[in-house]
PDB file of C-alpha atoms in Angstrom:
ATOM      1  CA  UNK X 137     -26.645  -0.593  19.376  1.00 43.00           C
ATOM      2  CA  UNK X 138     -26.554  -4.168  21.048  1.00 48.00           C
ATOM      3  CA  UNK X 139     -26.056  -4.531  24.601  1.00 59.00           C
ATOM      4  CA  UNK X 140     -22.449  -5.321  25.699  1.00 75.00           C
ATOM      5  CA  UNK X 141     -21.587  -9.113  25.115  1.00 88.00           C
ATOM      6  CA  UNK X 142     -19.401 -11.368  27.298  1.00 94.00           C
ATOM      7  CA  UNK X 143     -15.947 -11.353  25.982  1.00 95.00           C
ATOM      8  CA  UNK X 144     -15.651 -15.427  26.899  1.00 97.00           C
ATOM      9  CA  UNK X 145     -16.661 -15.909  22.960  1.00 97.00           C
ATOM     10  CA  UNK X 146     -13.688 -14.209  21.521  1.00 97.00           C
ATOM     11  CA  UNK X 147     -11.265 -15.209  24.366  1.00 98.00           C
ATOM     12  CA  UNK X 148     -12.461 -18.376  22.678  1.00 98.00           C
ATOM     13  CA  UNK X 149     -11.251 -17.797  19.171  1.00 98.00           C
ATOM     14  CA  UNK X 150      -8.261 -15.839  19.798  1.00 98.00           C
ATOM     15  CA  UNK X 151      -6.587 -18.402  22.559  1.00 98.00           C
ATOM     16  CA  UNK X 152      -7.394 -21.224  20.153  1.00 98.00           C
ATOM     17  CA  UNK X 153      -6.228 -19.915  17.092  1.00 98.00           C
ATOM     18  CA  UNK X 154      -3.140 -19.482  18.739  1.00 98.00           C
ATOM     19  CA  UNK X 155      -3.267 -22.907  20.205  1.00 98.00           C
ATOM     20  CA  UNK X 156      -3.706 -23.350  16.295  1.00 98.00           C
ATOM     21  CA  UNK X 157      -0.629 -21.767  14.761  1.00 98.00           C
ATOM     22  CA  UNK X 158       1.319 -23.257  17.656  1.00 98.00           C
ATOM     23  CA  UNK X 159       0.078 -26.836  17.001  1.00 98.00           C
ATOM     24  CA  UNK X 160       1.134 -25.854  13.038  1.00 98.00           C
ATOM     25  CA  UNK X 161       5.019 -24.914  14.034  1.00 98.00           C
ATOM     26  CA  UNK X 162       5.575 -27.835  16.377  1.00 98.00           C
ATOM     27  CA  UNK X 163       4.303 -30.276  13.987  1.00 98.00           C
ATOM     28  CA  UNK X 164       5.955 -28.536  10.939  1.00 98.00           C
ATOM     29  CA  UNK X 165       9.169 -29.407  13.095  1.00 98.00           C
ATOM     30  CA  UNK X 166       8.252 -32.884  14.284  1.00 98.00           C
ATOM     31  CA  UNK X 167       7.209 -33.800  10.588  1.00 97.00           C
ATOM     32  CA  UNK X 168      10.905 -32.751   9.912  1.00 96.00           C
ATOM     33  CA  UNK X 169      12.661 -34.461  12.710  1.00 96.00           C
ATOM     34  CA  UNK X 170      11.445 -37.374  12.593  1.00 96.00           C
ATOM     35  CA  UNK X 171      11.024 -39.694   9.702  1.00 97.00           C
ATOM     36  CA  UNK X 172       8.641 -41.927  11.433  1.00 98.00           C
ATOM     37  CA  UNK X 173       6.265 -38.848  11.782  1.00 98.00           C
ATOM     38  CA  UNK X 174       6.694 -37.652   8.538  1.00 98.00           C
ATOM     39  CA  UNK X 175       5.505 -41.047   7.344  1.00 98.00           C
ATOM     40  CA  UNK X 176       2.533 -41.188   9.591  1.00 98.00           C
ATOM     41  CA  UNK X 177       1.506 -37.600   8.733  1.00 98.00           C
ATOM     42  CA  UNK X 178       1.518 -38.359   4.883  1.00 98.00           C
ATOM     43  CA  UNK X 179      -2.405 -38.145   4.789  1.00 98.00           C
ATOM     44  CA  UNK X 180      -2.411 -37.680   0.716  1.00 98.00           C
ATOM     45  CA  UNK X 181       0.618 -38.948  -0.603  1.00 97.00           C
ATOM     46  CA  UNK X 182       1.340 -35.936  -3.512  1.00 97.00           C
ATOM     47  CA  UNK X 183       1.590 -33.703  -0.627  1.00 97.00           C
ATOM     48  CA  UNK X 184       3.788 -35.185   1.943  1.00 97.00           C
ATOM     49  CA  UNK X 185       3.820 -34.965   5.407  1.00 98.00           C
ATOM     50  CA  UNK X 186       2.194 -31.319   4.782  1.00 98.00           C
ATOM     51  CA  UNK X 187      -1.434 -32.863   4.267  1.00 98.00           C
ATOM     52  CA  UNK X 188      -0.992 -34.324   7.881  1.00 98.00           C
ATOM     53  CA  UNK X 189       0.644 -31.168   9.785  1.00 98.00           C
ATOM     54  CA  UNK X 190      -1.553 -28.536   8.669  1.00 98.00           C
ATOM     55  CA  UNK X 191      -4.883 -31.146   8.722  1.00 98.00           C
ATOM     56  CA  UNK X 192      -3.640 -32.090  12.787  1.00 98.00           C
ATOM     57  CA  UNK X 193      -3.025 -28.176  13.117  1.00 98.00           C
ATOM     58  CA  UNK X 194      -6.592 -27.793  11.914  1.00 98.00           C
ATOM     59  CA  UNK X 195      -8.059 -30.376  14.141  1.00 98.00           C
ATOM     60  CA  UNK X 196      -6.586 -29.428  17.339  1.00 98.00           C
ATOM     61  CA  UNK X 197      -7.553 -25.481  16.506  1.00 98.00           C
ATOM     62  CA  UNK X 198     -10.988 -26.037  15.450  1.00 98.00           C
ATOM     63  CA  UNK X 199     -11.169 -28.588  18.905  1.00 98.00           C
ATOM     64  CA  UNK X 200      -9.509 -26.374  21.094  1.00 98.00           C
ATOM     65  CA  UNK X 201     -12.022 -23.510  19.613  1.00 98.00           C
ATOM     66  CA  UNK X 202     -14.989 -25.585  20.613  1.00 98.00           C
ATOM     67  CA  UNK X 203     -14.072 -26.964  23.706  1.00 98.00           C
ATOM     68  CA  UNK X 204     -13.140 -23.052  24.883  1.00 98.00           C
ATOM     69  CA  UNK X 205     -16.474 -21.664  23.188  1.00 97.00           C
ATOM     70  CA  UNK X 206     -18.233 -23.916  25.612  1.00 97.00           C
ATOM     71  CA  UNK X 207     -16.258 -23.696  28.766  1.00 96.00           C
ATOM     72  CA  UNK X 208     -16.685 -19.469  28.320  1.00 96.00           C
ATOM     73  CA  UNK X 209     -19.781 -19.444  25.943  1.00 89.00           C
ATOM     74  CA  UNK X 210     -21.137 -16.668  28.561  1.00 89.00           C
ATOM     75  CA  UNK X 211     -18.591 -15.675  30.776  1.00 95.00           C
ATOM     76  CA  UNK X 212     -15.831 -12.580  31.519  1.00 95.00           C
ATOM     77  CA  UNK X 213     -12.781 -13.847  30.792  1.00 96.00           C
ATOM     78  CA  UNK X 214      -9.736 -12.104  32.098  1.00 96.00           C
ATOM     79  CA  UNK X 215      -8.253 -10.981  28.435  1.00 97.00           C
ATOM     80  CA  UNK X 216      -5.150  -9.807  29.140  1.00 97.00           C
ATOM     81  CA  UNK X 217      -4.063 -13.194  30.160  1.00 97.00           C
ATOM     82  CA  UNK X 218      -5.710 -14.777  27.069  1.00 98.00           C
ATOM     83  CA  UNK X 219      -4.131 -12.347  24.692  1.00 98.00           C
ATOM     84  CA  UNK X 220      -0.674 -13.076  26.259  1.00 98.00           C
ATOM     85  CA  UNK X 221      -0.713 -16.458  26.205  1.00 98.00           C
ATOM     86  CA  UNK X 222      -2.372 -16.643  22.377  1.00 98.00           C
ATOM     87  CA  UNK X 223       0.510 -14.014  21.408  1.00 98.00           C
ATOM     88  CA  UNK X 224       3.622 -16.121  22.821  1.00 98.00           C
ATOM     89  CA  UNK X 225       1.554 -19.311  21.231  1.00 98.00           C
ATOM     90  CA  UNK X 226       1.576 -17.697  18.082  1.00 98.00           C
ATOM     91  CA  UNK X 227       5.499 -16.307  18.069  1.00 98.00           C
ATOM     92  CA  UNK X 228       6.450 -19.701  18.797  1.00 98.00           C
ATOM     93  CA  UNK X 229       4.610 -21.004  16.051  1.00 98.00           C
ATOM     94  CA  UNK X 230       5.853 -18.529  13.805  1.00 97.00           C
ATOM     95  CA  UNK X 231       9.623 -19.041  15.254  1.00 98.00           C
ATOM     96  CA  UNK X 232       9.250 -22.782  14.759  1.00 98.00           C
ATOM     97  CA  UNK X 233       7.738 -22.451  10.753  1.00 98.00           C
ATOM     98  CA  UNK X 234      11.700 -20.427  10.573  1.00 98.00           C
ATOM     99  CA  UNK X 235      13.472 -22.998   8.665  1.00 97.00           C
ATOM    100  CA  UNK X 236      16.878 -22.558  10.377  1.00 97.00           C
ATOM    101  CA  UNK X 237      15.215 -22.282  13.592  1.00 97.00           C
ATOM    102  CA  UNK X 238      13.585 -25.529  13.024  1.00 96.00           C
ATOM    103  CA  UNK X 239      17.026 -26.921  12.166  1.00 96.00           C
ATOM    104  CA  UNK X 240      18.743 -25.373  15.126  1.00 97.00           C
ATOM    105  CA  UNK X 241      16.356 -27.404  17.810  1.00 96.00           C
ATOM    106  CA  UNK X 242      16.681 -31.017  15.321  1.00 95.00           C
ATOM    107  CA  UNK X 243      21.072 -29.855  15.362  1.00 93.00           C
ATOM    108  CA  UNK X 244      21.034 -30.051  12.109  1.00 83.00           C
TER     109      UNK X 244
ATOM    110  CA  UNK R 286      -3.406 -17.203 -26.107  1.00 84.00           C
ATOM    111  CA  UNK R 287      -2.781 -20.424 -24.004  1.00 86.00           C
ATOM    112  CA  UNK R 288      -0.776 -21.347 -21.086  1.00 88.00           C
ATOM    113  CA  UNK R 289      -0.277 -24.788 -19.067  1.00 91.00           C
ATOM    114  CA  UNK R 290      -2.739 -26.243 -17.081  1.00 93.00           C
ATOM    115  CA  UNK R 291      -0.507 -26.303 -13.979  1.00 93.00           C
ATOM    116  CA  UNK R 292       0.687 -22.682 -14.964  1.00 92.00           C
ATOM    117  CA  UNK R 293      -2.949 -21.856 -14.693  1.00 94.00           C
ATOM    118  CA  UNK R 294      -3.772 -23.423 -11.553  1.00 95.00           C
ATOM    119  CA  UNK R 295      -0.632 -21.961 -10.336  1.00 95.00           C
ATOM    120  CA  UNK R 296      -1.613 -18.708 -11.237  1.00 94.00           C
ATOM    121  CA  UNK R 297      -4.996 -19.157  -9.893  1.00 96.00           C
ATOM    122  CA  UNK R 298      -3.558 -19.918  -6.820  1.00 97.00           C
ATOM    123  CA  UNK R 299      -0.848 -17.336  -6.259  1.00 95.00           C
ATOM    124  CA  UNK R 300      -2.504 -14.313  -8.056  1.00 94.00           C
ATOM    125  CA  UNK R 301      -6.138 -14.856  -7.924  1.00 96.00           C
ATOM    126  CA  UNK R 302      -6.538 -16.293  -4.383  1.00 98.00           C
ATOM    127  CA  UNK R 303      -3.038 -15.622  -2.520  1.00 98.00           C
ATOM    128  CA  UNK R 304      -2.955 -11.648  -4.292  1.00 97.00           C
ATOM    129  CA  UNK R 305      -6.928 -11.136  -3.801  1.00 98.00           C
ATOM    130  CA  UNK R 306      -6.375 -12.412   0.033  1.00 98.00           C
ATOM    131  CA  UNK R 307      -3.274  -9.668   0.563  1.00 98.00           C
ATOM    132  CA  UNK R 308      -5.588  -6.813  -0.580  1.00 98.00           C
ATOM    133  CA  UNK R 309      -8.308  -8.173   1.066  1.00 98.00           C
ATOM    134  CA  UNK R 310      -6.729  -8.882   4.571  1.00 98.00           C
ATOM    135  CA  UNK R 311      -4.849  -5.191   4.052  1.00 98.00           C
ATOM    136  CA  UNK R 312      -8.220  -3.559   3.979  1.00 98.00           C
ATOM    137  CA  UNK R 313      -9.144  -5.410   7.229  1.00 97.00           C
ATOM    138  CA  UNK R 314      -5.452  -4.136   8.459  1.00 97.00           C
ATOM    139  CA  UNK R 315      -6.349  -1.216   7.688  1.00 97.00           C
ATOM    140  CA  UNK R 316      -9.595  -0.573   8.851  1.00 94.00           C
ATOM    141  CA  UNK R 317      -8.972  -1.836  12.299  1.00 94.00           C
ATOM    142  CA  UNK R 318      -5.688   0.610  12.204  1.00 94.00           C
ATOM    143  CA  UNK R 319      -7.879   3.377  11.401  1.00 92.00           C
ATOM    144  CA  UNK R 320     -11.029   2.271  13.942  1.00 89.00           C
ATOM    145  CA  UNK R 321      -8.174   2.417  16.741  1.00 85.00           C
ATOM    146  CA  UNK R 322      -7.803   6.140  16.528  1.00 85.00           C
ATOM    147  CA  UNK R 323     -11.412   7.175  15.894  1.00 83.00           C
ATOM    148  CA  UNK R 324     -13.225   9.543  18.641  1.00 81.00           C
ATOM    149  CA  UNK R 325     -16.415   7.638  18.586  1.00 79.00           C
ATOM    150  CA  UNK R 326     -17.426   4.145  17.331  1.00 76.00           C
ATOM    151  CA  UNK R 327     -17.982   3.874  13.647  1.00 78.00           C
ATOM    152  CA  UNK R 328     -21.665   2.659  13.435  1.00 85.00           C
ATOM    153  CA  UNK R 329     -23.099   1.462  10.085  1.00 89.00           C
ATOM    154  CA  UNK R 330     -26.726   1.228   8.571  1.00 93.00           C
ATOM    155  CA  UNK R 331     -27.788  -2.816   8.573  1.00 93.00           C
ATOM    156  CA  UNK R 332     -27.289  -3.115   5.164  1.00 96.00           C
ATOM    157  CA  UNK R 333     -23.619  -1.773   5.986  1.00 94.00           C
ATOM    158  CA  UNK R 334     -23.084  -4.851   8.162  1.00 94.00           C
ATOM    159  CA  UNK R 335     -23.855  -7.074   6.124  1.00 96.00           C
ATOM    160  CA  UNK R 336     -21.591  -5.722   3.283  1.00 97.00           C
ATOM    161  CA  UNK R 337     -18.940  -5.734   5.958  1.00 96.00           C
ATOM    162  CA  UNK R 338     -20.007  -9.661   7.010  1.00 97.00           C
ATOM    163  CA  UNK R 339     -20.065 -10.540   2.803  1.00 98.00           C
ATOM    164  CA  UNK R 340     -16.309  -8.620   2.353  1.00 98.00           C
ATOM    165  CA  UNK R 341     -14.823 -10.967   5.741  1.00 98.00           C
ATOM    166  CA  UNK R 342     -16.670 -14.104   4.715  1.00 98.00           C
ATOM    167  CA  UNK R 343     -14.838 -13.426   1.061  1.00 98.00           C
ATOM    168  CA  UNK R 344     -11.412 -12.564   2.630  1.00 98.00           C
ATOM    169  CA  UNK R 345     -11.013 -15.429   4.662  1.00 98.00           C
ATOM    170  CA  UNK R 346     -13.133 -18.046   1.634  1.00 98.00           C
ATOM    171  CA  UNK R 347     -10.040 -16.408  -0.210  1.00 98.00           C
ATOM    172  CA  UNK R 348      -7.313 -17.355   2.586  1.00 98.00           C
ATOM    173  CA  UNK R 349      -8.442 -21.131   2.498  1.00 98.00           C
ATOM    174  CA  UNK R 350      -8.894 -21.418  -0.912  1.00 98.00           C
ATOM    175  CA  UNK R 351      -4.874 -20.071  -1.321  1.00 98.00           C
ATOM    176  CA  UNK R 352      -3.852 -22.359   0.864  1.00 98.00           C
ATOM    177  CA  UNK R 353      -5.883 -25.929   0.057  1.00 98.00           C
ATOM    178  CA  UNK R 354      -4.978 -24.482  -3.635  1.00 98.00           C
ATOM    179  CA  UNK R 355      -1.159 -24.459  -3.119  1.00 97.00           C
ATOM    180  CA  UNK R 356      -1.562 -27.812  -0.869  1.00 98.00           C
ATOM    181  CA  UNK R 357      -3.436 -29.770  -2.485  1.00 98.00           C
ATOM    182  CA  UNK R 358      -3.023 -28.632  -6.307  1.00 97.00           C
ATOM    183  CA  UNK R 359       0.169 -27.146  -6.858  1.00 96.00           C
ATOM    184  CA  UNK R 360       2.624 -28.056  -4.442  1.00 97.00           C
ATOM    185  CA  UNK R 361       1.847 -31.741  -5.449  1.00 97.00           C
ATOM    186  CA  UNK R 362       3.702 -30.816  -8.972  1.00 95.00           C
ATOM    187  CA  UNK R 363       6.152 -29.457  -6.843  1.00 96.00           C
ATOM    188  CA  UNK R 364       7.653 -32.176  -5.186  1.00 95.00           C
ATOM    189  CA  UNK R 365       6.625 -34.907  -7.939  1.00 93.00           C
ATOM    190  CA  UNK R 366       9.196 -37.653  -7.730  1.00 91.00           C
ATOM    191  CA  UNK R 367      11.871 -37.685 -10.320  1.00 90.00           C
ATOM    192  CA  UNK R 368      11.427 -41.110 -12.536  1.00 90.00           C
ATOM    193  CA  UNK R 369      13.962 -43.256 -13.012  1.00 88.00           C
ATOM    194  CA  UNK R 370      16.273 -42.434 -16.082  1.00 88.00           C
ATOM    195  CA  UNK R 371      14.632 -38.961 -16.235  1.00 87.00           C
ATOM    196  CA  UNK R 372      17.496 -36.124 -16.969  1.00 86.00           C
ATOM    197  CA  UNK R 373      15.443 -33.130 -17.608  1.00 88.00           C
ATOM    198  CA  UNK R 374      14.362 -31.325 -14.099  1.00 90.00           C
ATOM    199  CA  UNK R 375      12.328 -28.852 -16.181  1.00 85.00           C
ATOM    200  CA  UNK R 376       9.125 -30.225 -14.762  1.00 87.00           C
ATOM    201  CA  UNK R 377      10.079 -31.523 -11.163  1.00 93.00           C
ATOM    202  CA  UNK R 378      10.674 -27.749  -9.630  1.00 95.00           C
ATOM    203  CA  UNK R 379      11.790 -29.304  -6.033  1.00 96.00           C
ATOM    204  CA  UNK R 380      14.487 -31.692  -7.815  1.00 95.00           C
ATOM    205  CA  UNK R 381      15.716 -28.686  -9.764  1.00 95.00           C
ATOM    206  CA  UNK R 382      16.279 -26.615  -7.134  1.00 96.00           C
ATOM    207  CA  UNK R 383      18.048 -29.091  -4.926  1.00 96.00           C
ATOM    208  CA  UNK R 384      20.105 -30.110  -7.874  1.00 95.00           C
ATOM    209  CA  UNK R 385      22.484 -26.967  -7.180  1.00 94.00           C
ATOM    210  CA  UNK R 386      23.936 -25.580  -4.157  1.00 96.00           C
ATOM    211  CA  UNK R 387      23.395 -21.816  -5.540  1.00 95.00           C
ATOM    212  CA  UNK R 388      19.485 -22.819  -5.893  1.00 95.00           C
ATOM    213  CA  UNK R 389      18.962 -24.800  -3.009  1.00 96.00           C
ATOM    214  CA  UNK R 390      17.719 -22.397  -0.218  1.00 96.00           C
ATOM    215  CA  UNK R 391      15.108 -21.323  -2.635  1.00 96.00           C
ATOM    216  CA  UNK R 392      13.785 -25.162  -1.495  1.00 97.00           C
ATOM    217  CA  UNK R 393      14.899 -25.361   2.190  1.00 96.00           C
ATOM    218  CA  UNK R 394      14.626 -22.180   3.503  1.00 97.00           C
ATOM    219  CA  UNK R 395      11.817 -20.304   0.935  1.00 97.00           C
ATOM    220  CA  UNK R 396       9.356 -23.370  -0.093  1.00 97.00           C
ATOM    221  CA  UNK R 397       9.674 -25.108   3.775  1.00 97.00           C
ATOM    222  CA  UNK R 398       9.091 -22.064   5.538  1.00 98.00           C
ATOM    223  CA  UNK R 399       6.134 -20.889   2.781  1.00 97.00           C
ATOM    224  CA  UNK R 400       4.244 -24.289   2.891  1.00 97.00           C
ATOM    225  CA  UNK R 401       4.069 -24.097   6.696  1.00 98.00           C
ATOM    226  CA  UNK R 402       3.714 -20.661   7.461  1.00 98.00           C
ATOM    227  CA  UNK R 403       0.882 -20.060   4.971  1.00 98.00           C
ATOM    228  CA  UNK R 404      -1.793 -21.756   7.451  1.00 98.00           C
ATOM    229  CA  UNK R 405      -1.407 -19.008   9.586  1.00 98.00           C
ATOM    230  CA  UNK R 406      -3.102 -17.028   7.419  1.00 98.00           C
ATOM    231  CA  UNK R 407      -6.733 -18.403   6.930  1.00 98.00           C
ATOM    232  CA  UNK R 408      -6.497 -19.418  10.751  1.00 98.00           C
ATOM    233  CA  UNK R 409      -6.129 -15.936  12.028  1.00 98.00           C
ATOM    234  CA  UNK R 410      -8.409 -14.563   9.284  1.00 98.00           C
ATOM    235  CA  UNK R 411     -11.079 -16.793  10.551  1.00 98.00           C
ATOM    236  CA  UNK R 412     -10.900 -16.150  14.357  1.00 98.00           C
ATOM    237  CA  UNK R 413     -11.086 -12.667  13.085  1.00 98.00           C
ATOM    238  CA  UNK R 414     -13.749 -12.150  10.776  1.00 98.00           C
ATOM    239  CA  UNK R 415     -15.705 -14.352  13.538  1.00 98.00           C
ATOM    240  CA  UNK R 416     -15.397 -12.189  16.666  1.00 98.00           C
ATOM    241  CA  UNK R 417     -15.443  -9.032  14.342  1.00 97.00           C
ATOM    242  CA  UNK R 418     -18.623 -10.105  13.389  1.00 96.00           C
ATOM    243  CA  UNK R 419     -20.106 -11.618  16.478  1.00 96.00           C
ATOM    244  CA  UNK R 420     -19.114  -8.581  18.079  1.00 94.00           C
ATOM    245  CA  UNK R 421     -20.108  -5.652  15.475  1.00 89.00           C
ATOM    246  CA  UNK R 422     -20.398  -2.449  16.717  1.00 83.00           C
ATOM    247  CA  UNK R 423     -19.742  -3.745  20.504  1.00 89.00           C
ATOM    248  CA  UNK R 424     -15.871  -4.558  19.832  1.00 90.00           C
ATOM    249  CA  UNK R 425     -14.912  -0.994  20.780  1.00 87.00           C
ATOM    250  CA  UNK R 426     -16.621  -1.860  24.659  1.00 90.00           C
ATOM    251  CA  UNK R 427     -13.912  -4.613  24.581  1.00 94.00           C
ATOM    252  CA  UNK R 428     -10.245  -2.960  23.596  1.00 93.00           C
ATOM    253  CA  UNK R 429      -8.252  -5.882  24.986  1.00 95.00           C
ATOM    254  CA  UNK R 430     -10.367  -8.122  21.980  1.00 96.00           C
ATOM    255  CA  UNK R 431      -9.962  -5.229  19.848  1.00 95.00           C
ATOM    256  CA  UNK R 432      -5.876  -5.449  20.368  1.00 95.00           C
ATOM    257  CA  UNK R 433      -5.594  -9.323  19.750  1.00 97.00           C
ATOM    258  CA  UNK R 434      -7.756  -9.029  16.818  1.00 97.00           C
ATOM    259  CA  UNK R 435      -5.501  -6.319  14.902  1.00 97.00           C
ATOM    260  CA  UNK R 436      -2.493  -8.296  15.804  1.00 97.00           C
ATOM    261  CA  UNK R 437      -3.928 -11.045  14.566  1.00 98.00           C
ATOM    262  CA  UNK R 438      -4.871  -9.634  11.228  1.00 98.00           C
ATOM    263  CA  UNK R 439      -1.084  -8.163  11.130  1.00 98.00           C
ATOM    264  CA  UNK R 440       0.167 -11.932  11.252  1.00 98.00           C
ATOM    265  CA  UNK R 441      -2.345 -13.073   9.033  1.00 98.00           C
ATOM    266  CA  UNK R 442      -1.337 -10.219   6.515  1.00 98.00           C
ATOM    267  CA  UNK R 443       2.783 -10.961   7.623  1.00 98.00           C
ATOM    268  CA  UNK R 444       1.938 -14.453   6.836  1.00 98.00           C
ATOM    269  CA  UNK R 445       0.861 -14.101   3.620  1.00 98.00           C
ATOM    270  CA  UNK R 446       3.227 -11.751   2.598  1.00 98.00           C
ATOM    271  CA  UNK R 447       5.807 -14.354   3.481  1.00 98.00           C
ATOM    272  CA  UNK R 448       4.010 -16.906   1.290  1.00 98.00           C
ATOM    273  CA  UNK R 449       3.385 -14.675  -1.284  1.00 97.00           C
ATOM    274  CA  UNK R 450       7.014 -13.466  -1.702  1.00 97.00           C
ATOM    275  CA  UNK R 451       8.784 -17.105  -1.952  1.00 97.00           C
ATOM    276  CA  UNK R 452       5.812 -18.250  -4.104  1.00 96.00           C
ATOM    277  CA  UNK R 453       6.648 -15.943  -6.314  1.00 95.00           C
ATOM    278  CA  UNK R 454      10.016 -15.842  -6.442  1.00 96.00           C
ATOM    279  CA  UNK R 455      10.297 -19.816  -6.370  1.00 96.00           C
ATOM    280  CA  UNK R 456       7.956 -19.494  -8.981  1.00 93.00           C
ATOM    281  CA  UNK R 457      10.679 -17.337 -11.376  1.00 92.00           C
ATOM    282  CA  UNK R 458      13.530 -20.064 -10.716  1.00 93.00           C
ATOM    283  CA  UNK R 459      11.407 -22.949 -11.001  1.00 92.00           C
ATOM    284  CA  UNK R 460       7.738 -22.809 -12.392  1.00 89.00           C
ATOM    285  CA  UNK R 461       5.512 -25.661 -12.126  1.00 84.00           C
ATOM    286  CA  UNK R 462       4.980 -25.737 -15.292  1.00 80.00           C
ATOM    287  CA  UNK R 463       3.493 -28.819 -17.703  1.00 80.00           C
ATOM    288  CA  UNK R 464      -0.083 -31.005 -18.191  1.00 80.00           C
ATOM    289  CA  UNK R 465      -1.981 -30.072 -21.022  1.00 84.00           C
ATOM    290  CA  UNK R 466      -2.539 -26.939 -22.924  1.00 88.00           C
ATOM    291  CA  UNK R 467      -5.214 -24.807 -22.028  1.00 86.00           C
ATOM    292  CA  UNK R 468      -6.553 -21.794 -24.561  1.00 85.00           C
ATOM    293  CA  UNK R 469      -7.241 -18.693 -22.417  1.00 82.00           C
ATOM    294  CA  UNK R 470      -8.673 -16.851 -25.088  1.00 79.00           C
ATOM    295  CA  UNK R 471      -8.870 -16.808 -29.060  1.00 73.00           C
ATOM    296  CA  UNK R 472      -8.291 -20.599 -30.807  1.00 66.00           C
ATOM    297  CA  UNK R 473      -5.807 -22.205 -31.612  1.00 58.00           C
ATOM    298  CA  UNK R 474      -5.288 -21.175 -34.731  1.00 57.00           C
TER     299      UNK R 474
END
């Protein structure tokens, strides 16, 4: 059996992919607000706006992922705090990807 | 026995890598469910590891391949642009849809909320399949991890179940159908 790690690591992953799926929801909801945004997220043309918001999501997940990984590579993190913050990242981001919630912020 | 190319890919994507991904990312569900409520530890033999490494790296190849699949391959067909003077919808699913109030909400409620909510999926998959196995055999010293991880792997399940469901049925109203004819099996004949 290995000797106990530090829990920074996985504080790590779990806060960012929250970070991620947040990210994914606001931009989903920019994209769709906002013509201008939709234009300049239109990485590959077939897809739309799409190829932009979930390549940004992507970016600032895999980002936030290293630049946590580093700052608590080794450490004790306090987890309860991560884990709430990643969960109410993560229900927004989930509320936000809601269609008619999305509309209900843009009044449409 | 042939089918369209974009019925293939779109099969590909839904069944082979969307419906693999759900069974896959159930079992993980399910495991963790079941590790929760265990007396002691589960420990496994080396080789047992790296079975259990091979089966996460597979779930969550499966989760991005669904997802840069539907993207980047099918949803393309999806929303192709109507040409001018064209009357038949048959192969421009998003235009068909839109064309008619009683099909519409297949579009704007089940395709928007599927493309974006999809993502989830191989995200969470990924942060878990890392820390479960950077921290084999030592998550159960760290129960707070242990918790994020399972809920994560709910949402990644929920998430896919989401995208699964309006692929599917968006799929049944309008199928990307079209390109040229592929033969599955026998000739042509």
């Amino acid at each position: 059996m290995k000797g106990t790690l530090a829990n920074g690591p996985a504080g790590a992953a779990i806060l960012s992919a929250g970070i991620g799926c947040f990210a994914m929801g606001v931009l989903a909801v920019v994209a769709d607000g906002s013509k201008a945004v939709a234009k300049l997220l239109t990485f590959y043309t077939p897809t739309g706006p799409l190829s932009g918001v979930s390549t940004v999501a992507i970016v600032i997940w895999l980002a936030a992922w290293l630049v946590l990984a580093r700052w608590w590579g080794a450490r004790t993190v306090a987890m309860r705090r991560v884990n709430m913050a990643a969960f109410v990242l993560l229900a927004i981001g989930l509320l936000l990807t809601f269609p008619p919630f999305g509309d209900l912020l843009l009044g449409k | 026995m042939e089918v369209t190319l974009r019925g293939l890919v779109s099969l590909m994507h839904g069944l082979l890598f969307g419906g693999f991904f759900l069974m896959a990312v159930s079992g993980v569900v399910v495991e963790l469910c079941r590790s929760a409520y265990a007396k002691e530890a589960p420990e496994l033999t080396p080789r047992g590891y790296r079975l259990e490494s091979i089966y996460l790296v597979v779930t969550v190849a499966l989760g991005w391949a669904a997802v840069l699949s539907g993207a980047y391959l099918v949803y393309p067909w999806y929303r192709a642009a109507l040409p001018a003077g064209v009357v038949d919808l048959a192969g421009y699913p998003q235009r068909l849809l839109l064309s008619k109030a009683t099909t519409a909400g297949w579009h704007t409620l089940g395709m928007e909320w599927k493309e974006h909510v999809a993502w989830f999926s191989p995200m969470a998959i990924t942060m878990v399949a890392y820390v479960l196995v950077k921290y084999r055999g030592t998550i159960g010293q760290h129960p707070e991890v242990k918790r994020a991880v399972l809920a994560f792997a709910m949402v990644a399940l929920l998430a896919a179940g989401i995208a699964g469901f309006w692929g599917a049925t968006i799929d049944e109203v309008a199928p990307a159908q079209g390109g040229r004819m592929v033969m599955l099996m026998g000739s042509a004949k």
